[in-house]
Short mmCIF file of C-alpha atoms and ligand atoms in Angstrom, two decimals:
data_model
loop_
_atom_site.label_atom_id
_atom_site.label_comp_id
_atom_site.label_asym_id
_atom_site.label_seq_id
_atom_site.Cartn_x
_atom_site.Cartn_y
_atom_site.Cartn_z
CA UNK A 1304 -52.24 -19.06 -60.46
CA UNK A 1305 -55.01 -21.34 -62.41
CA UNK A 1306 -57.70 -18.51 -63.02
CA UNK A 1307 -61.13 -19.51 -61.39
CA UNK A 1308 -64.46 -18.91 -63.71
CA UNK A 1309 -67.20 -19.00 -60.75
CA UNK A 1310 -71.04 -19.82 -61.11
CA UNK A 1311 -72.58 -17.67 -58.22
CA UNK A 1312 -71.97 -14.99 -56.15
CA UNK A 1313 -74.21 -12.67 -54.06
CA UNK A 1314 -72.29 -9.40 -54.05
CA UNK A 1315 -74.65 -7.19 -55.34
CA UNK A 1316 -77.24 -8.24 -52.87
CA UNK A 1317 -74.42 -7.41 -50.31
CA UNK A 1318 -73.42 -4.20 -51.71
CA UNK A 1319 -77.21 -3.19 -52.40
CA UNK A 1320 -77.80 -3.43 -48.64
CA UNK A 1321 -75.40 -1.69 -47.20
CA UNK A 1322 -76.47 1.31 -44.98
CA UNK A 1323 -73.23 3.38 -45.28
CA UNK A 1324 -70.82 4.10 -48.45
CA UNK A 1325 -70.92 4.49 -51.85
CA UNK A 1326 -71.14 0.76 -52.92
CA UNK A 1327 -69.77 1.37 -56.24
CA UNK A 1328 -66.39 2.61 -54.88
CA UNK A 1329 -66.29 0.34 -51.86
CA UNK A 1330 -66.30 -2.30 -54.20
CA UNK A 1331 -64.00 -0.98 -56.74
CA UNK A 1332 -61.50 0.42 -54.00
CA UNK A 1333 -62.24 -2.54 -51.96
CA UNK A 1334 -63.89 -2.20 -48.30
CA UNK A 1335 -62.35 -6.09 -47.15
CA UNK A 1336 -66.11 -6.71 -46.13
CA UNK A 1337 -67.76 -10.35 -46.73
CA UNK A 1338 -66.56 -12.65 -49.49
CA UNK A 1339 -66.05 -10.04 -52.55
CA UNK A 1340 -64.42 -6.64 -53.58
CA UNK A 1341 -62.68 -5.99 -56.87
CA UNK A 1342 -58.89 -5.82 -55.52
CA UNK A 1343 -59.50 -8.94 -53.92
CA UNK A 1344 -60.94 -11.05 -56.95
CA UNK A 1345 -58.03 -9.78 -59.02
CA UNK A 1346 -55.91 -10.99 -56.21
CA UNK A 1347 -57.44 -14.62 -56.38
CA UNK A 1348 -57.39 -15.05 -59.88
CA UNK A 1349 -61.08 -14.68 -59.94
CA UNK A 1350 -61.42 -14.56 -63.89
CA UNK A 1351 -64.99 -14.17 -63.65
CA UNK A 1352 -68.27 -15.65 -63.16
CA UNK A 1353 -72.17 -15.39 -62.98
CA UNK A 1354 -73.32 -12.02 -61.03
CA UNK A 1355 -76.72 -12.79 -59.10
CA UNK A 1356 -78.90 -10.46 -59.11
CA UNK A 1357 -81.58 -11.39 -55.85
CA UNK A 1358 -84.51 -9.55 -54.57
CA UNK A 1359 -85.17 -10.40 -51.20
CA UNK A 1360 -88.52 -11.70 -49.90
CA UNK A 1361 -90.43 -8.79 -47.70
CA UNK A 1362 -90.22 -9.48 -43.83
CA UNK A 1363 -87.79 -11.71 -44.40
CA UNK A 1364 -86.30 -12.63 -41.05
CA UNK A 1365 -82.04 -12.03 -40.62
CA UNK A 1366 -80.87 -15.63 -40.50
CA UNK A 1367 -79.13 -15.06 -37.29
CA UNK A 1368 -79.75 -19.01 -35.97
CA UNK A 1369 -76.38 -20.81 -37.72
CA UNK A 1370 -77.78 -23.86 -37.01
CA UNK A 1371 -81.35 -23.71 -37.96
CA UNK A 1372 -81.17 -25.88 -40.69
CA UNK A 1373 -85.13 -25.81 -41.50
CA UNK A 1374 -85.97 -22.42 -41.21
CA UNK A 1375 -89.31 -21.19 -42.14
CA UNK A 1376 -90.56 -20.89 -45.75
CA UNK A 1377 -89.45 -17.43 -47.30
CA UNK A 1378 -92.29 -14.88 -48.24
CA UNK A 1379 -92.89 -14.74 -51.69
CA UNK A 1380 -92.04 -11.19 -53.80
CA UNK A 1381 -94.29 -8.83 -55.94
CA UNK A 1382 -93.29 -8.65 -59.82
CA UNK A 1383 -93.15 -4.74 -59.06
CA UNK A 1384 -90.73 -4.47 -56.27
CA UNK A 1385 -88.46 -7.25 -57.78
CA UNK A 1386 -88.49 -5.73 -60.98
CA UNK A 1387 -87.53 -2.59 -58.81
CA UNK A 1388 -84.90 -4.30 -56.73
CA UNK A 1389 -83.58 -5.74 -60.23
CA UNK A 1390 -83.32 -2.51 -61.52
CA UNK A 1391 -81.61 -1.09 -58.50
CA UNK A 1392 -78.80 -3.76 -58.26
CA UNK A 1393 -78.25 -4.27 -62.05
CA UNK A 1394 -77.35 -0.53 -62.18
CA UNK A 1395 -74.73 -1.59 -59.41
CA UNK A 1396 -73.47 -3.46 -61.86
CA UNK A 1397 -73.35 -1.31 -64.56
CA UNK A 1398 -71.85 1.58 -62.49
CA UNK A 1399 -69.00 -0.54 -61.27
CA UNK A 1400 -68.02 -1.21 -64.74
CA UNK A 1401 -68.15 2.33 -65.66
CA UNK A 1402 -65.69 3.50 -62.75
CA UNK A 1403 -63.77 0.33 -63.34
CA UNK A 1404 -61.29 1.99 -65.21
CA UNK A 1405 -61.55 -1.02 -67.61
CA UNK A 1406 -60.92 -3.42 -65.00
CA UNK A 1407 -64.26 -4.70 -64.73
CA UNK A 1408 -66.85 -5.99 -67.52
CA UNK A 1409 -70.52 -6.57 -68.08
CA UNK A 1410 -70.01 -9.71 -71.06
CA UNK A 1411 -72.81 -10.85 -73.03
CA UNK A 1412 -71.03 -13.65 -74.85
CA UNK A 1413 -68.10 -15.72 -74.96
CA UNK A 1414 -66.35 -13.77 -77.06
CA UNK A 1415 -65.93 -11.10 -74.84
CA UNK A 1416 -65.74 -12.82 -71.62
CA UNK A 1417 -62.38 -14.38 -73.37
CA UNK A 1418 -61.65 -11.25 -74.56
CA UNK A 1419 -62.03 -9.33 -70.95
CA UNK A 1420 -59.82 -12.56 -69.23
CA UNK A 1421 -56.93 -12.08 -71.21
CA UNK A 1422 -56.78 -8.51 -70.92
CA UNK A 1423 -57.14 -8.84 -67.58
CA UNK A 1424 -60.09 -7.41 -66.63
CA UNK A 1425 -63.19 -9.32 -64.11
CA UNK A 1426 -65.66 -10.67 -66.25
CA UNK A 1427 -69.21 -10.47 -65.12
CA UNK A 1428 -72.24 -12.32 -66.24
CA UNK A 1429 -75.73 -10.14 -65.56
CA UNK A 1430 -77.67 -13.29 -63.99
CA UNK A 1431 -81.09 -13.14 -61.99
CA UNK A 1432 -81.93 -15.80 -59.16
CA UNK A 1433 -85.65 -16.07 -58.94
CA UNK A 1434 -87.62 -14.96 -61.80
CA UNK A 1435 -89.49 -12.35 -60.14
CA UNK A 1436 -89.07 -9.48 -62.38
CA UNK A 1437 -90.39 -10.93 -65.30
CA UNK A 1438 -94.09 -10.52 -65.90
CA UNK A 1439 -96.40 -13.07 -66.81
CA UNK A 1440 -96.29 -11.42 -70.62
CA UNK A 1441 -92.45 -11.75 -70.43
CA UNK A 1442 -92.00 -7.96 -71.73
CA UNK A 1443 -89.78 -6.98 -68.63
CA UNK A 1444 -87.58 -10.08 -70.11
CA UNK A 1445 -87.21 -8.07 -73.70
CA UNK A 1446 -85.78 -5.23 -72.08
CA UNK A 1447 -83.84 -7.06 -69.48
CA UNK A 1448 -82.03 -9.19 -72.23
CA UNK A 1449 -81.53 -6.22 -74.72
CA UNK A 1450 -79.49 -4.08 -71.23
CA UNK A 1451 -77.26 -8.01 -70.87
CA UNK A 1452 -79.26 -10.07 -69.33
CA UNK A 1453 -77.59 -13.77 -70.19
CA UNK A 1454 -78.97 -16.15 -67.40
CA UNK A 1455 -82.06 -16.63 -65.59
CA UNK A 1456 -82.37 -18.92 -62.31
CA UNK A 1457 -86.35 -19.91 -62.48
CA UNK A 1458 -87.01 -19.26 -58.89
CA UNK A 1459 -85.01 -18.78 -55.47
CA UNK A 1460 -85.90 -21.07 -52.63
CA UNK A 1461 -89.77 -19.79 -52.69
CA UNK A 1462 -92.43 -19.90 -55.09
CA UNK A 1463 -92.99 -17.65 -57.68
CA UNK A 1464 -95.28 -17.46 -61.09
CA UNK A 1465 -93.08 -19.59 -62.96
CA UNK A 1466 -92.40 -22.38 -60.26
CA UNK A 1467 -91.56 -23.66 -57.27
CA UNK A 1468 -88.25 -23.25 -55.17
CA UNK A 1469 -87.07 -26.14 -52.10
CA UNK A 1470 -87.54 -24.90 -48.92
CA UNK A 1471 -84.59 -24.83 -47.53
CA UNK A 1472 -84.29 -28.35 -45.15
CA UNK A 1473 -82.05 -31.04 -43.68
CA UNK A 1474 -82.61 -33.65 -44.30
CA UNK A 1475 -84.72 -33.33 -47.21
CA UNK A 1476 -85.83 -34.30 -50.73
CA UNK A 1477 -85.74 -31.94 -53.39
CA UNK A 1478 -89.19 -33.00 -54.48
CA UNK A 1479 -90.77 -30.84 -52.52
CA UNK A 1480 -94.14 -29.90 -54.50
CA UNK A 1481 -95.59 -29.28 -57.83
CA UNK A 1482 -93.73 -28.27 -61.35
CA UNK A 1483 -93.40 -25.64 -63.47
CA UNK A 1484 -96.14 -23.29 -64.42
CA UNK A 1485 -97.74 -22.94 -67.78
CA UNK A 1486 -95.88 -19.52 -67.41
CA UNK A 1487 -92.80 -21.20 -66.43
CA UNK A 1488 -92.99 -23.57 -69.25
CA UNK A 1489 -93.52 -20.23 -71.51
CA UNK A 1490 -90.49 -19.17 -69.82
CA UNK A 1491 -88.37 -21.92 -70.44
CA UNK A 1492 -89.56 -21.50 -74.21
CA UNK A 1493 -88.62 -17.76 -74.42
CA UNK A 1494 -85.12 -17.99 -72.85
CA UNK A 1495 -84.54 -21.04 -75.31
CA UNK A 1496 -85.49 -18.58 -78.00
CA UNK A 1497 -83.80 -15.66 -76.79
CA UNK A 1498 -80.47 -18.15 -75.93
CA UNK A 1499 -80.90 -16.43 -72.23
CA UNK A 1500 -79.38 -19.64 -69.83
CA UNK A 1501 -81.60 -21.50 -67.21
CA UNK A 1502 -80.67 -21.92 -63.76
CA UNK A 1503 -82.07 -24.81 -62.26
CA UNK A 1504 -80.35 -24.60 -58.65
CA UNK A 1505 -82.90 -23.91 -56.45
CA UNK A 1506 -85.75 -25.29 -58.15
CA UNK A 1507 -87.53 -28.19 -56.95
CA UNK A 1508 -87.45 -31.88 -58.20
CA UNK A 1509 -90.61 -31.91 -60.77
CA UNK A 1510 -89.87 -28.38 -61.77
CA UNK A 1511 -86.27 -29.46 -62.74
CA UNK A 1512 -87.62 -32.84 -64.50
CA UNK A 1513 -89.92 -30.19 -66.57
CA UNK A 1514 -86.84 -28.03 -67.44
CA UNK A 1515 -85.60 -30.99 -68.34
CA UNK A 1516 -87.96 -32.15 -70.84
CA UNK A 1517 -89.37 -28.60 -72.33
CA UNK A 1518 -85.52 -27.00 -72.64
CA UNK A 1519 -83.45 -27.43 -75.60
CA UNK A 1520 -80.41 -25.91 -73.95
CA UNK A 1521 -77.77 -27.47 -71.75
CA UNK A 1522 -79.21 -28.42 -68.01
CA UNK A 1523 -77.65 -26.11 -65.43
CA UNK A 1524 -76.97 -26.13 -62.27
CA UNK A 1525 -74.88 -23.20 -61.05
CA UNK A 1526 -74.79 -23.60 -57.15
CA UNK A 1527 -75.52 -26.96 -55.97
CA UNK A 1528 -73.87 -29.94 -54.72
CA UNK A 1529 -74.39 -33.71 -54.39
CA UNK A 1530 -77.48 -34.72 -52.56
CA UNK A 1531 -76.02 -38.29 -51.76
CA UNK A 1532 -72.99 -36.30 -49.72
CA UNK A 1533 -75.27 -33.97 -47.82
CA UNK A 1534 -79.28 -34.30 -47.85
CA UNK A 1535 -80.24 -30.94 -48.72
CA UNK A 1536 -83.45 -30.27 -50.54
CA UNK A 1537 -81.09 -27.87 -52.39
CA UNK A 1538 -78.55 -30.58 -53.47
CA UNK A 1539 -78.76 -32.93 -56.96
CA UNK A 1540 -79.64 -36.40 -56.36
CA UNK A 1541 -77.80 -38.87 -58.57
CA UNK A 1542 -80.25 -39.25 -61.38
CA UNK A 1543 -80.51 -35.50 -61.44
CA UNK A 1544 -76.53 -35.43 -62.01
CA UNK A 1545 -76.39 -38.10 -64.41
CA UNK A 1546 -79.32 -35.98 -67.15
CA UNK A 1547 -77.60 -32.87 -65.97
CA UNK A 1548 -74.01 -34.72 -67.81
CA UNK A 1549 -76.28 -36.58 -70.42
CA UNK A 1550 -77.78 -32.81 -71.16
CA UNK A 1551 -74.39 -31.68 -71.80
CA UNK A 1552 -74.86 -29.11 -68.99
CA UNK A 1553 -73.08 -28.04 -65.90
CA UNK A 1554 -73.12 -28.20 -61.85
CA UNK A 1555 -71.22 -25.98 -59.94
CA UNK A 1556 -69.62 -26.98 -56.90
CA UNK A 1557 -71.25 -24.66 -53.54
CA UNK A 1558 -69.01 -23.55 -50.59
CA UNK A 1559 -71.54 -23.42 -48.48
CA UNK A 1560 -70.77 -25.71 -45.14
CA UNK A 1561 -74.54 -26.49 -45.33
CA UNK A 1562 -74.56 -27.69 -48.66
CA UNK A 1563 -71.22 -29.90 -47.88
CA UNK A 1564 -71.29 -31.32 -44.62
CA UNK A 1565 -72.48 -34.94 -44.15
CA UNK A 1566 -75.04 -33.19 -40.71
CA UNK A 1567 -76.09 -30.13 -43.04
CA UNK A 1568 -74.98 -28.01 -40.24
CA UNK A 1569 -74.50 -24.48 -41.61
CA UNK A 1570 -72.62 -22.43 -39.00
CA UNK A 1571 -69.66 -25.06 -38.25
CA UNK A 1572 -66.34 -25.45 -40.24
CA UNK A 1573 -66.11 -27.91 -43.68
CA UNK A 1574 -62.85 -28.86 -45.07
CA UNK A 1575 -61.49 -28.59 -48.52
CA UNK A 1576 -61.76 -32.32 -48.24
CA UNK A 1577 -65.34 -32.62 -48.08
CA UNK A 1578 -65.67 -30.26 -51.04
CA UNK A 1579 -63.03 -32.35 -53.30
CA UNK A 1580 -65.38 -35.93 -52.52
CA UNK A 1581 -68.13 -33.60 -53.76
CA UNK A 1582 -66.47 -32.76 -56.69
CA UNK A 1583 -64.91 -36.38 -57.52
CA UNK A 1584 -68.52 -37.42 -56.50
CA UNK A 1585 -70.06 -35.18 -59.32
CA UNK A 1586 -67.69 -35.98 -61.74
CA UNK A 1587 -68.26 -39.79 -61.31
CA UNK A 1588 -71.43 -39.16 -62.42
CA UNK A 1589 -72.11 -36.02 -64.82
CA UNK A 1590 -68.47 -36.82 -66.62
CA UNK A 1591 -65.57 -34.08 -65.61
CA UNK A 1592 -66.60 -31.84 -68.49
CA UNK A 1593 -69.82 -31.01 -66.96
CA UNK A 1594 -68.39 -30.04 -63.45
CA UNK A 1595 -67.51 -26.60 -62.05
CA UNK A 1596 -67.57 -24.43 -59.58
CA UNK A 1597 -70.18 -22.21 -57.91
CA UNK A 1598 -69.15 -20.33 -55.20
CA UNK A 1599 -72.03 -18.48 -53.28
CA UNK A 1600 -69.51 -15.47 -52.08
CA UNK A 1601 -71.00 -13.18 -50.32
CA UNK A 1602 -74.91 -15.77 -50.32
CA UNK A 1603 -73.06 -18.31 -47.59
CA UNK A 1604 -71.16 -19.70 -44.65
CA UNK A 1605 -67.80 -21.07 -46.71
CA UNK A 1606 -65.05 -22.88 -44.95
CA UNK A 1607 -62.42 -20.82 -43.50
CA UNK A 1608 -59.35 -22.75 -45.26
CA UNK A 1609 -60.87 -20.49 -48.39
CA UNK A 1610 -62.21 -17.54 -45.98
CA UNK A 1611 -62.97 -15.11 -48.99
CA UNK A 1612 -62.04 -15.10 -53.02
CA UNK A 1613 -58.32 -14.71 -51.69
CA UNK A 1614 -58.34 -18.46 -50.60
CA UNK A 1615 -59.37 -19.70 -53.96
CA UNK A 1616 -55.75 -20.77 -54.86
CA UNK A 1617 -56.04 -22.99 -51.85
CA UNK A 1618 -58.65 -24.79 -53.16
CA UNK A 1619 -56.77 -25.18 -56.73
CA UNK A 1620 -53.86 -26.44 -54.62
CA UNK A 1621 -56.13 -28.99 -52.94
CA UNK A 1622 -57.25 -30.26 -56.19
CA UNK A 1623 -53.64 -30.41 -57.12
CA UNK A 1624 -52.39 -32.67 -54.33
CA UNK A 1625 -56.13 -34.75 -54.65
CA UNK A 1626 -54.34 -35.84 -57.97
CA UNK A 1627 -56.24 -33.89 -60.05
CA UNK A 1628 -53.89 -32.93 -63.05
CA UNK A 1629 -53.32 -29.55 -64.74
CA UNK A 1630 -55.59 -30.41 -67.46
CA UNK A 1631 -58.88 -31.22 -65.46
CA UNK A 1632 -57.99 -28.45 -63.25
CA UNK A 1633 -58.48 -25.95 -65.80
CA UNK A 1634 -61.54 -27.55 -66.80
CA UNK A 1635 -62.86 -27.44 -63.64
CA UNK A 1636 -62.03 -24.15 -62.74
CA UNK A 1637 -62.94 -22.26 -65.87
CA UNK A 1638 -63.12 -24.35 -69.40
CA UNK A 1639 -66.11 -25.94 -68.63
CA UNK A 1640 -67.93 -22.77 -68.07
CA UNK A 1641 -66.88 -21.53 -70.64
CA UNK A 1642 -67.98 -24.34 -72.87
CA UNK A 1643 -71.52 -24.68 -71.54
CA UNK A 1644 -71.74 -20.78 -72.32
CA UNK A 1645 -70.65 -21.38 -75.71
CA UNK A 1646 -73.01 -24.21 -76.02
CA UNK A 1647 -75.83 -22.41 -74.85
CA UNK A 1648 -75.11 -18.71 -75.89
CA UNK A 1649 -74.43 -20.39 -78.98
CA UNK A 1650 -70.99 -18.17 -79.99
ZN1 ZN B 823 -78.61 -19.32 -54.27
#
């Protein structure tokens, strides 16, 4: 089983929010709820991957519609109860590792996420999506780096200080408004400094552009797919790809149906075929060493042929029998990760 390094995953949203349980144990033990628990990962070969940390916009409406693909605009979040959310869900994180009994890791560089893969243990990477939390002065970032912080998505689908996220629409252009901030370029600088990774998935088409001229790090994109394939304001268009590979950086491939399908429908079935002429699409452009994948477990509708993390060595077997050999496999299930990381961690 070809162990899977994965870009994105909600589960500490999902465990956050539940109303019953002890989420540390359910997760641990296992409760067989949405995409995620620890027995299951270990099952899949889930080696590791990028643990979103997300605090949801007040009033936010349940999106109960499957097929609304244009919902309405999310409400934008207060620094305080972000920062509080944050707080809540990276101590989630921190608990689960503590009643892990070493099967579970918090890693702050590549040296010990190779370390915690081949003893066996989950790696996790403490990532936020939306920048929230972080005041304008950046002093919530200090502290959040110095507890693990290692990767920073700008801003969720909404806007925020630092920028401006695509509404989420079908079809649609990512360029859906102005750039970064004169805080989010002061972001951008800071993270550089502090070798924290940017996440541009999510962000809109003159914010990325701006990441792309002020950063000095690899471009990354750890949940999107390929705009031409499905016209979602959150999918890459080709020139986006092609800096993305010229940066060095990454993309990695979403399971979302919505993000996939040729209609953007998000409630009905996608194939493992549409997902490999993503992939082959993505690495026709970036180059296969800046391709990965980014699963949204636990953030999405995913295709039933995968159904949860179990169904991940379905997906490797699909790439198998696409022709993809051993090698590029392996790169595109975990070595490119870890390269970018490397790259951008810088050890
Ligand atoms: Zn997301």
């Amino acid at each position: 089983m070809l162990p899977v390094f994965d870009g994105h995953n909600d589960v500490l949203l999902r465990l956050w929010s539940k109303k019953a349980g002890d989420p540390v144990s359910d997760f641990i033990n296992g409760d067989g709820q949405g995409h995620l628990d620890l027995p299951r990962m270990i099952k899949g070969g889930f080696a590791g991957g990028f643990f979103a940390i997300f605090a949801p916009s007040p009033q936010d409406e349940e999106f109960n519609d499957d097929e609304e693909m244009n919902p309405p605009p999310a409400n934008q979040v207060g620094q305080i109860a972000a920062l509080s959310a944050t707080v809540g869900m990276a101590s989630l994180l921190f608990r689960i590792e503590e009643h892990s009994e070493g099967r579970f890791k918090v890693c702050r560089n590549a040296g010990e996420i190779r370390a915690a893969t081949a003893a066996g243990k989950v790696a996790a990477i403490f990532h936020i999506e939306g920048a929230e939390a972080i005041d304008k002065d950046l002093k919530s970032l200090d502290v959040l780096h110095k507890a693990g912080l290692r990767s920073i998505g700008l801003v969720w689908s909404r806007d925020n200080a630092f920028g401006s996220g695509v509404p989420f629409r079908f079809p649609g252009s990512p360029d859906t408004g102005a750039g970064l901030t004169e805080a989010g370029k002061a972001l951008v600088r800071r993270c550089n400094e502090l070798k924290i990774m940017l996440d541009v998935s999510h962000l809109n088409e003159k914010g990325f552009w701006d990441v792309a001229r002020h950063s000095t790090a690899p471009i990354v994109a750890t949940h999107s797919n390929a705009h031409a394939l499905c016209a979602s304001t959150r999918n890459l268009t080709d020139d986006q790809i092609r800096i993305i590979g010229h940066s060095k950086g990454m993309i990695g491939l979403n399971f979302a149906n919505g993000f996939l399908r040729a209609d953007g429908r998000w409630g009905s079935e996608s194939g493992l075929d549409t997902m490999l002429r993503h992939l082959d699409h993505l690495m026709k452009i970036a180059g296969e060493d800046h391709v990965g994948l980014g699963s949204d477990f636990d953030g999405a509708r995913i295709p039933a042929q995968i159904g949860d993390v179990t169904g991940l060595p379905r997906l490797v077997e699909a790439m198998s029998a696409h022709g993809y050999g051993e090698a590029l496999a392996k790169k595109l299930c975990s070595d490119n990760w870890m390269r970018v990381l490397e790259e951008t961690w810088g050890e």
